[in-house]
XYZ file of C-alpha atoms in Angstrom:
570
model
C 191.743 244.228 263.034
C 188.605 246.042 262.705
C 189.167 249.659 261.742
C 188.558 252.592 264.555
C 185.827 254.672 262.843
C 186.270 258.363 263.581
C 183.885 260.094 265.814
C 181.159 261.566 264.041
C 180.089 265.100 264.606
C 177.217 265.260 266.174
C 174.468 267.174 264.206
C 173.314 270.493 265.876
C 169.868 270.589 267.442
C 167.294 272.578 265.308
C 164.577 274.384 267.481
C 160.986 273.560 266.972
C 160.176 276.780 265.613
C 162.830 276.404 263.147
C 161.294 273.413 261.801
C 158.217 275.184 261.483
C 159.558 278.042 259.200
C 161.858 275.362 256.940
C 158.455 273.910 255.798
C 156.998 276.993 254.988
C 156.287 277.501 251.195
C 158.098 280.532 250.965
C 161.312 278.772 251.692
C 160.663 276.406 248.364
C 161.056 279.755 246.741
C 164.534 280.045 245.155
C 166.817 283.126 246.266
C 170.165 284.385 244.854
C 173.169 286.874 246.014
C 173.434 289.540 243.524
C 176.178 289.526 240.738
C 176.420 292.756 239.420
C 178.803 292.115 236.935
C 176.425 289.514 235.091
C 173.315 291.697 235.466
C 172.138 289.760 238.322
C 170.699 292.813 240.325
C 167.478 294.607 240.518
C 168.311 298.185 239.606
C 171.051 299.506 241.869
C 174.501 298.675 239.729
C 177.594 300.482 239.809
C 178.047 298.555 235.908
C 174.775 300.925 234.622
C 175.819 304.186 232.983
C 175.658 307.813 234.430
C 173.090 309.660 232.639
C 174.129 312.238 229.896
C 172.872 313.552 226.522
C 174.257 316.032 223.934
C 172.639 317.608 221.097
C 174.221 318.970 217.590
C 172.480 320.229 214.822
C 169.047 318.549 216.156
C 170.747 315.207 216.528
C 171.916 313.689 219.854
C 175.380 312.470 219.317
C 176.389 311.402 222.955
C 173.592 309.144 224.815
C 174.567 308.206 228.636
C 178.273 308.532 228.526
C 178.676 306.910 224.724
C 179.129 308.956 221.702
C 176.693 308.039 218.774
C 179.708 306.506 216.775
C 180.012 304.077 219.650
C 176.086 303.444 219.858
C 174.861 300.257 219.713
C 171.404 299.928 217.289
C 169.170 300.156 220.741
C 171.285 303.565 221.303
C 170.659 304.067 217.775
C 166.949 303.799 218.022
C 166.215 305.416 221.306
C 168.549 308.577 220.242
C 166.604 308.962 216.528
C 163.024 308.100 217.624
C 162.409 307.663 221.398
C 163.762 310.990 223.160
C 161.858 314.644 222.236
C 165.647 316.419 220.846
C 163.987 319.605 221.278
C 163.585 319.170 224.938
C 165.865 316.626 226.019
C 168.982 319.421 227.598
C 166.399 320.961 229.667
C 164.851 317.818 231.017
C 168.037 316.146 231.850
C 169.504 319.495 233.580
C 166.506 318.888 236.287
C 167.811 317.327 239.165
C 166.244 313.561 239.293
C 165.290 314.053 243.060
C 163.090 317.131 241.266
C 161.565 314.491 238.580
C 161.041 311.959 241.258
C 159.052 314.343 243.686
C 157.060 315.828 239.996
C 155.891 312.609 239.648
C 153.843 312.085 243.243
C 153.125 315.576 243.483
C 149.449 315.970 243.469
C 149.729 319.920 242.277
C 151.771 318.647 239.160
C 149.811 317.391 236.406
C 150.642 314.007 234.502
C 150.899 316.063 231.456
C 153.301 318.615 232.634
C 155.262 315.063 233.830
C 154.987 313.843 230.605
C 156.508 316.880 229.162
C 159.665 316.363 231.264
C 159.950 312.646 231.354
C 159.776 312.643 226.940
C 162.898 314.323 226.808
C 165.094 311.803 229.628
C 167.499 308.847 228.635
C 167.438 305.542 229.734
C 169.883 306.257 232.378
C 167.909 309.575 233.886
C 164.782 307.769 234.285
C 166.745 304.793 236.450
C 168.296 307.450 238.356
C 164.762 308.801 238.957
C 162.868 305.761 240.029
C 165.594 304.560 241.942
C 165.100 307.632 244.456
C 161.403 306.274 244.882
C 160.862 303.443 247.505
C 157.760 301.348 246.454
C 154.633 303.122 248.059
C 156.214 306.433 246.034
C 156.245 304.565 243.176
C 152.493 303.632 243.836
C 151.854 306.805 244.126
C 153.282 307.770 240.578
C 151.441 305.095 238.917
C 148.431 306.409 240.382
C 148.702 309.600 238.493
C 150.878 308.021 235.531
C 148.417 305.177 234.299
C 147.306 306.441 230.702
C 143.526 305.260 231.200
C 141.195 306.680 234.063
C 139.456 303.507 234.533
C 141.734 300.329 235.539
C 140.927 297.089 233.885
C 142.112 293.317 234.033
C 143.063 290.645 231.508
C 142.948 287.083 232.159
C 144.509 284.014 230.300
C 141.779 281.131 228.820
C 143.778 278.013 227.735
C 143.567 274.213 228.235
C 145.960 272.016 228.740
C 144.555 269.601 225.736
C 143.849 272.461 223.901
C 140.399 271.746 223.637
C 138.704 274.599 222.114
C 135.458 273.969 223.445
C 137.087 274.345 227.049
C 138.301 277.756 226.327
C 135.151 278.895 224.728
C 133.379 278.362 228.037
C 135.854 279.987 230.361
C 136.597 282.687 228.190
C 132.557 283.345 228.354
C 132.656 283.053 232.017
C 135.813 284.814 232.503
C 133.910 287.948 230.181
C 130.985 288.109 232.501
C 133.588 288.418 235.871
C 134.744 291.407 234.120
C 138.050 290.766 232.208
C 137.688 293.258 229.429
C 140.755 291.117 227.445
C 141.218 287.687 226.824
C 144.682 285.954 225.824
C 145.048 282.174 225.069
C 148.299 280.473 223.669
C 148.441 276.760 222.516
C 150.834 273.292 223.584
C 150.254 272.130 220.065
C 150.489 275.205 217.588
C 148.696 273.670 215.077
C 145.317 273.891 217.250
C 146.023 277.668 217.215
C 142.799 278.383 214.194
C 140.194 276.397 216.504
C 141.462 277.773 219.787
C 141.347 281.768 218.227
C 137.965 281.255 217.124
C 136.928 279.505 220.017
C 137.996 282.218 222.232
C 136.623 284.869 220.264
C 133.492 283.714 220.107
C 133.120 282.531 223.886
C 134.209 286.014 224.599
C 131.161 287.566 223.055
C 129.247 285.260 224.834
C 130.329 286.345 227.649
C 129.971 290.279 227.321
C 130.026 291.807 224.109
C 133.108 294.014 223.132
C 135.628 291.957 225.199
C 139.180 292.159 223.113
C 140.957 288.706 222.223
C 144.062 287.553 221.373
C 146.047 284.195 220.626
C 149.691 284.100 221.490
C 151.860 282.311 218.841
C 154.829 282.642 216.524
C 154.578 286.174 214.993
C 153.701 284.787 211.301
C 150.632 282.711 212.563
C 149.709 285.460 214.887
C 149.543 288.335 212.446
C 147.614 286.460 210.161
C 144.861 285.227 212.583
C 144.703 288.866 213.611
C 144.308 289.871 209.704
C 141.618 287.624 209.184
C 139.592 288.753 212.280
C 139.431 286.115 214.282
C 141.630 287.841 217.180
C 141.636 291.563 217.968
C 144.832 292.528 219.201
C 148.642 291.024 219.913
C 150.877 291.566 222.800
C 153.291 289.010 222.402
C 155.951 291.077 220.835
C 158.970 290.727 222.686
C 161.935 293.349 222.595
C 164.874 293.274 224.731
C 167.109 295.804 225.850
C 170.614 294.462 224.700
C 171.685 294.113 221.405
C 172.959 290.893 221.592
C 169.356 289.402 222.666
C 167.915 290.859 219.977
C 170.113 289.408 217.594
C 169.793 286.161 219.078
C 166.298 286.323 217.980
C 167.206 287.092 214.458
C 165.355 290.761 215.209
C 166.088 294.464 215.423
C 164.109 297.396 216.771
C 163.495 298.316 213.413
C 161.763 295.009 212.092
C 159.640 294.999 215.403
C 158.915 298.335 214.160
C 157.641 297.291 211.031
C 155.352 294.489 212.557
C 153.847 296.838 214.827
C 152.884 298.906 211.683
C 151.469 295.616 209.906
C 148.973 295.244 212.954
C 148.384 298.991 212.803
C 147.458 298.908 209.446
C 144.622 296.849 209.786
C 143.284 298.504 212.822
C 144.288 296.171 215.169
C 144.983 296.908 218.551
C 148.816 295.843 219.341
C 151.386 296.192 222.314
C 155.137 295.031 222.786
C 156.294 292.877 225.655
C 159.337 292.810 227.991
C 160.435 292.794 231.337
C 162.966 292.767 233.770
C 165.384 289.818 234.025
C 164.769 288.534 230.205
C 168.265 289.601 229.242
C 170.090 287.993 232.331
C 167.848 285.007 231.992
C 169.254 284.468 228.092
C 172.632 285.143 229.151
C 173.366 288.817 227.805
C 172.694 291.513 230.093
C 176.029 293.127 229.056
C 176.421 293.795 232.517
C 173.772 296.242 233.372
C 171.131 295.934 235.946
C 167.510 294.450 234.977
C 165.994 297.894 235.527
C 168.164 299.970 233.402
C 167.831 297.017 230.111
C 163.885 297.336 231.001
C 163.928 300.923 230.738
C 165.770 300.738 226.902
C 162.924 298.127 226.254
C 160.291 300.867 227.233
C 162.070 303.728 225.327
C 162.611 301.586 222.114
C 158.751 300.527 222.392
C 158.015 304.153 222.684
C 159.971 305.172 219.404
C 158.432 302.441 217.776
C 154.801 304.200 218.241
C 153.394 301.270 219.395
C 150.259 302.314 221.990
C 151.842 300.587 224.944
C 153.607 297.464 226.720
C 153.162 294.635 228.661
C 155.828 294.581 231.117
C 156.268 293.323 234.821
C 158.697 290.816 234.356
C 156.237 288.649 232.930
C 157.750 285.260 232.383
C 161.059 286.288 233.704
C 159.677 287.014 237.096
C 161.680 284.435 239.192
C 164.983 285.930 238.502
C 163.840 289.276 239.592
C 162.072 287.763 242.543
C 165.129 286.230 243.521
C 167.284 289.176 243.852
C 167.046 292.043 246.906
C 164.473 294.564 245.858
C 163.696 292.744 242.596
C 159.587 293.275 243.208
C 160.081 296.955 243.618
C 162.277 297.008 240.204
C 159.062 295.339 238.604
C 156.774 298.083 240.124
C 159.156 300.943 238.715
C 159.001 299.401 235.293
C 155.615 299.520 235.053
C 155.452 303.211 236.390
C 158.536 303.902 233.828
C 155.989 303.010 231.017
C 153.177 304.604 232.170
C 155.801 307.769 232.470
C 156.563 307.593 228.692
C 152.840 307.740 228.286
C 152.103 304.164 226.897
C 149.690 301.413 227.923
C 150.906 299.216 230.946
C 149.548 295.796 231.109
C 151.388 295.164 234.738
C 152.296 291.146 234.927
C 150.799 289.187 237.457
C 150.573 286.636 234.699
C 153.141 283.972 235.688
C 153.487 282.101 238.832
C 156.534 282.650 240.702
C 156.221 281.885 244.587
C 155.027 279.149 246.744
C 153.846 281.851 249.281
C 150.605 282.786 248.898
C 151.671 286.016 251.041
C 154.021 286.685 248.651
C 152.254 286.352 245.809
C 149.924 288.575 246.935
C 152.378 290.994 247.843
C 153.767 290.770 244.141
C 150.498 292.592 243.058
C 149.716 295.048 245.788
C 151.675 297.791 243.559
C 149.615 297.380 240.703
C 145.958 296.587 242.183
C 146.096 299.530 244.836
C 147.212 302.775 242.514
C 145.601 301.174 239.583
C 147.101 300.303 236.343
C 145.691 299.675 232.333
C 145.475 296.125 233.165
C 146.273 294.894 236.456
C 147.154 291.593 235.550
C 148.071 290.915 231.911
C 147.161 287.350 232.298
C 145.026 286.288 235.276
C 144.476 282.598 234.874
C 140.706 281.911 234.119
C 141.231 278.499 234.230
C 142.960 276.307 236.863
C 146.794 276.742 236.869
C 146.953 273.215 235.992
C 145.324 274.133 232.773
C 147.659 277.313 232.298
C 149.573 276.979 229.050
C 151.663 279.813 229.788
C 153.036 278.424 232.716
C 150.655 279.165 235.223
C 149.994 282.546 236.657
C 150.080 284.618 239.922
C 146.517 283.749 240.379
C 143.754 281.046 238.909
C 140.526 280.526 239.392
C 140.704 278.993 242.766
C 141.442 282.993 243.656
C 138.368 284.750 242.335
C 136.312 285.133 245.913
C 139.851 286.085 247.583
C 140.520 288.781 244.485
C 136.797 289.938 244.799
C 137.015 290.252 248.800
C 140.409 292.181 248.535
C 138.470 294.644 246.366
C 135.484 294.914 248.911
C 138.068 295.149 252.135
C 140.352 297.608 250.346
C 137.683 299.462 248.032
C 139.892 299.185 245.197
C 138.691 298.069 241.628
C 140.774 295.112 239.989
C 138.375 294.432 237.465
C 136.291 291.816 238.621
C 133.174 291.153 240.434
C 131.234 288.680 242.036
C 128.531 286.380 239.597
C 126.462 284.321 240.952
C 126.515 280.395 240.181
C 123.225 280.211 238.037
C 124.482 283.155 235.943
C 127.918 281.389 235.069
C 125.956 277.895 234.490
C 123.899 279.654 231.841
C 126.506 281.392 230.111
C 128.843 278.563 230.126
C 125.958 276.661 228.613
C 125.113 279.106 225.842
C 128.907 279.510 224.742
C 129.403 275.541 224.598
C 125.862 275.641 222.400
C 127.079 278.409 220.104
C 130.231 276.956 219.276
C 128.847 273.391 218.589
C 126.388 275.350 215.938
C 129.515 277.269 214.426
C 131.481 274.366 214.295
C 128.850 272.422 212.746
C 127.915 275.690 210.294
C 132.107 275.830 209.065
C 132.267 271.772 208.561
C 134.753 271.794 211.840
C 134.894 268.360 214.047
C 131.908 267.767 215.822
C 130.941 268.835 219.646
C 128.792 266.393 220.950
C 125.753 267.157 223.447
C 128.036 264.962 225.857
C 130.775 267.530 225.649
C 128.366 270.580 225.903
C 126.997 268.785 229.235
C 130.335 268.537 230.651
C 131.741 272.311 229.558
C 128.541 273.853 231.347
C 129.957 272.436 234.443
C 133.556 271.449 234.150
C 136.330 273.225 236.577
C 139.402 271.778 234.605
C 140.162 269.945 231.367
C 140.173 266.839 233.280
C 136.402 267.128 233.197
C 135.962 266.772 229.583
C 135.481 263.995 227.135
C 138.820 263.294 225.071
C 138.616 264.941 221.494
C 139.994 263.391 218.565
C 143.091 265.055 218.186
C 143.952 264.511 214.560
C 140.197 264.962 213.367
C 140.736 268.578 215.212
C 143.763 269.546 213.676
C 142.687 268.511 210.059
C 139.912 271.146 211.210
C 142.208 273.526 212.210
C 143.963 273.254 208.951
C 140.819 273.630 206.747
C 140.106 277.177 208.531
C 143.756 278.335 207.209
C 143.150 276.630 203.645
C 139.738 277.896 203.325
C 140.285 281.157 204.073
C 138.119 281.942 207.191
C 137.289 285.433 208.403
C 135.694 287.022 211.255
C 133.230 288.242 208.735
C 132.400 284.263 208.503
C 132.154 283.510 211.807
C 129.534 286.355 211.690
C 127.531 284.961 209.197
C 127.790 281.165 211.078
C 126.527 282.744 214.286
C 123.780 284.364 212.694
C 122.786 281.587 210.068
C 122.700 279.208 213.545
C 120.274 281.560 215.076
C 122.715 283.393 217.633
C 121.926 286.954 216.289
C 123.106 288.695 219.967
C 126.652 287.169 219.423
C 127.052 287.373 215.766
C 126.407 291.590 216.617
C 128.598 291.529 219.169
C 131.372 290.328 217.218
C 130.653 292.457 214.149
C 130.670 295.374 216.364
C 133.786 294.402 217.824
C 135.109 293.647 213.625
C 134.175 297.494 212.793
C 136.078 299.288 215.195
C 139.181 298.360 212.996
C 137.361 300.654 210.575
C 137.043 303.458 213.145
C 140.801 303.186 214.570
C 139.401 303.500 218.172
C 141.597 300.427 219.107
C 144.536 301.890 218.034
C 144.262 304.718 220.881
C 146.428 304.401 223.691
C 144.940 302.063 226.395
C 141.904 301.524 224.379
C 139.201 298.797 225.476
C 135.468 298.467 224.616
C 132.477 298.592 227.834
C 129.900 296.309 227.465
C 128.207 298.557 225.344
C 130.876 299.065 222.870
C 132.141 302.399 224.267
C 135.902 302.746 223.658
C 137.815 303.755 226.561
C 141.247 305.320 225.971
C 143.723 307.841 226.985
C 141.615 310.019 224.671
C 138.265 310.007 225.879
C 138.808 308.445 229.259
C 142.417 310.202 230.193
C 143.530 309.862 233.557
C 142.887 313.215 235.858
C 144.122 312.291 238.871
C 145.092 315.134 240.808
C 145.253 314.326 244.670
C 142.507 313.400 247.188
C 138.829 313.449 245.728
C 140.382 313.454 242.184
C 140.487 310.918 239.508
C 138.906 307.613 239.314
C 136.841 306.551 242.378
C 135.118 303.417 243.040
C 131.991 304.624 244.185
C 127.985 304.527 243.150
C 126.911 301.580 240.981
C 130.138 299.733 240.620
C 130.891 300.038 244.482
C 127.439 298.444 245.043
C 128.378 295.854 242.712
C 131.660 294.963 244.100
C 130.501 294.801 247.799
C 128.726 292.036 246.840
C 130.625 288.122 247.321
C 129.593 284.553 247.805
C 128.151 284.885 251.464
C 127.338 288.170 252.539
C 125.296 287.927 255.958
C 121.776 290.003 255.782
C 121.951 292.865 258.051
C 117.865 292.665 258.759
C 117.964 289.112 258.961
C 120.992 287.118 260.359
C 119.948 283.722 259.486
C 119.681 284.642 255.537
C 122.518 286.084 253.341
C 121.795 288.735 250.792
C 122.149 287.974 246.636
């Protein structure tokens, strides 16, 4: 006998519109329910502590509901080094809504706000920013960022760790306007060659660009000490003791490392971001933003210039929960409220949706931050060894158009192709000559030609990896320093590049780059919170995109002439 098959329930018919929506890129993104008990919640959690502080004999003995005897080492560090004991009780007594209104009130100066916020505990800071919607957060950021003039930072990396590619893309990125350039590696042993390439390429594109190579901390510090890099930022900190311990670190060990950089005049900031603790499985039942606020206060207590935050490589975590991108904007604001430089993220790919990626960066671009991106990819994302950025080289023209549309300064500009080709060709020739001078693996004329016109690593001849790694080790073994690079550039006829690099190295002696939010202009003028302090006080004040800079940003790849519609203006 044949078994009787049960009737199969008929599949419900979907509308054609539903099919269209299901195919949209945003539906490839991941979204999850909140789980506050495990810390999978952006900034509204019943498990976060209530604000409180008590001072006895000039010492904080209670912090956000914990007695000193129950402090973990984050509590101890924050209480002893980050909070102004003299003002904390008065600051904490102010209603949170009053502090939130101070942040957006043009009649209250930035310095008046800082006088209050330096006395706040982590829970009180959270209580303040929870009252602010995303527009109010942007209003606060416009006033609270440290440096008056906004800037931008780029990644210049290579899927093959090709130093020549890194050099020419760094030169192009510098020409386009990036104030800082950052690289990292797939094979860490390539680091000396790639760090040299980044440093030299950046100085070809524009004198004064600062560079760093993100590595494990010992190598990164040694390259900085040698003058092969100019700053550091990938010094990670966390909001719970358990995650810190997992990394064999404490707030004190990170502070000691920061002092090592400062002792040589090297600019340095920490890195943190919402979602890191829950991603590492040790959120201790607190919200992402509360834990990030603890990181920010820890950075303040350590005395570093600033923080790279904005979730960074963890952006997929807050991006998956309700209100997560609002929390990311809030963490940027909190860093600025603590009088720290803020390199505000937008450096990690997190969404398949172009609309969503743009929405994620508007809270930084529109009010301006010290670095709108702490890693715009100056290479195609296929070459981005930081796992891809929110924006890459394909987006240059879109970015420039948004700046022009909204009359906002995102740190970049349109550059004509002839200038880009010329600067890439020069950077390639400079690195070729320098490698010959240092007796490093040869860069061929074929490679120089390819680098001049290339888009990605696929457009370059393959290099001898074993020879490159041997050469990289020789850089370390021979004790090559930034001054050796200067000598080599001068000896090979590239006096202008040698002078640019030497001037950057001289800044270590002056200490100007140790000031909050320090960058160098094309004429090597330091801009920081000291001499370029944010003076926003409402309409008509603060940084305004006007004059020569506005004229520069009006230029795009295709703009029709007003007097001759048949032609385009340069």
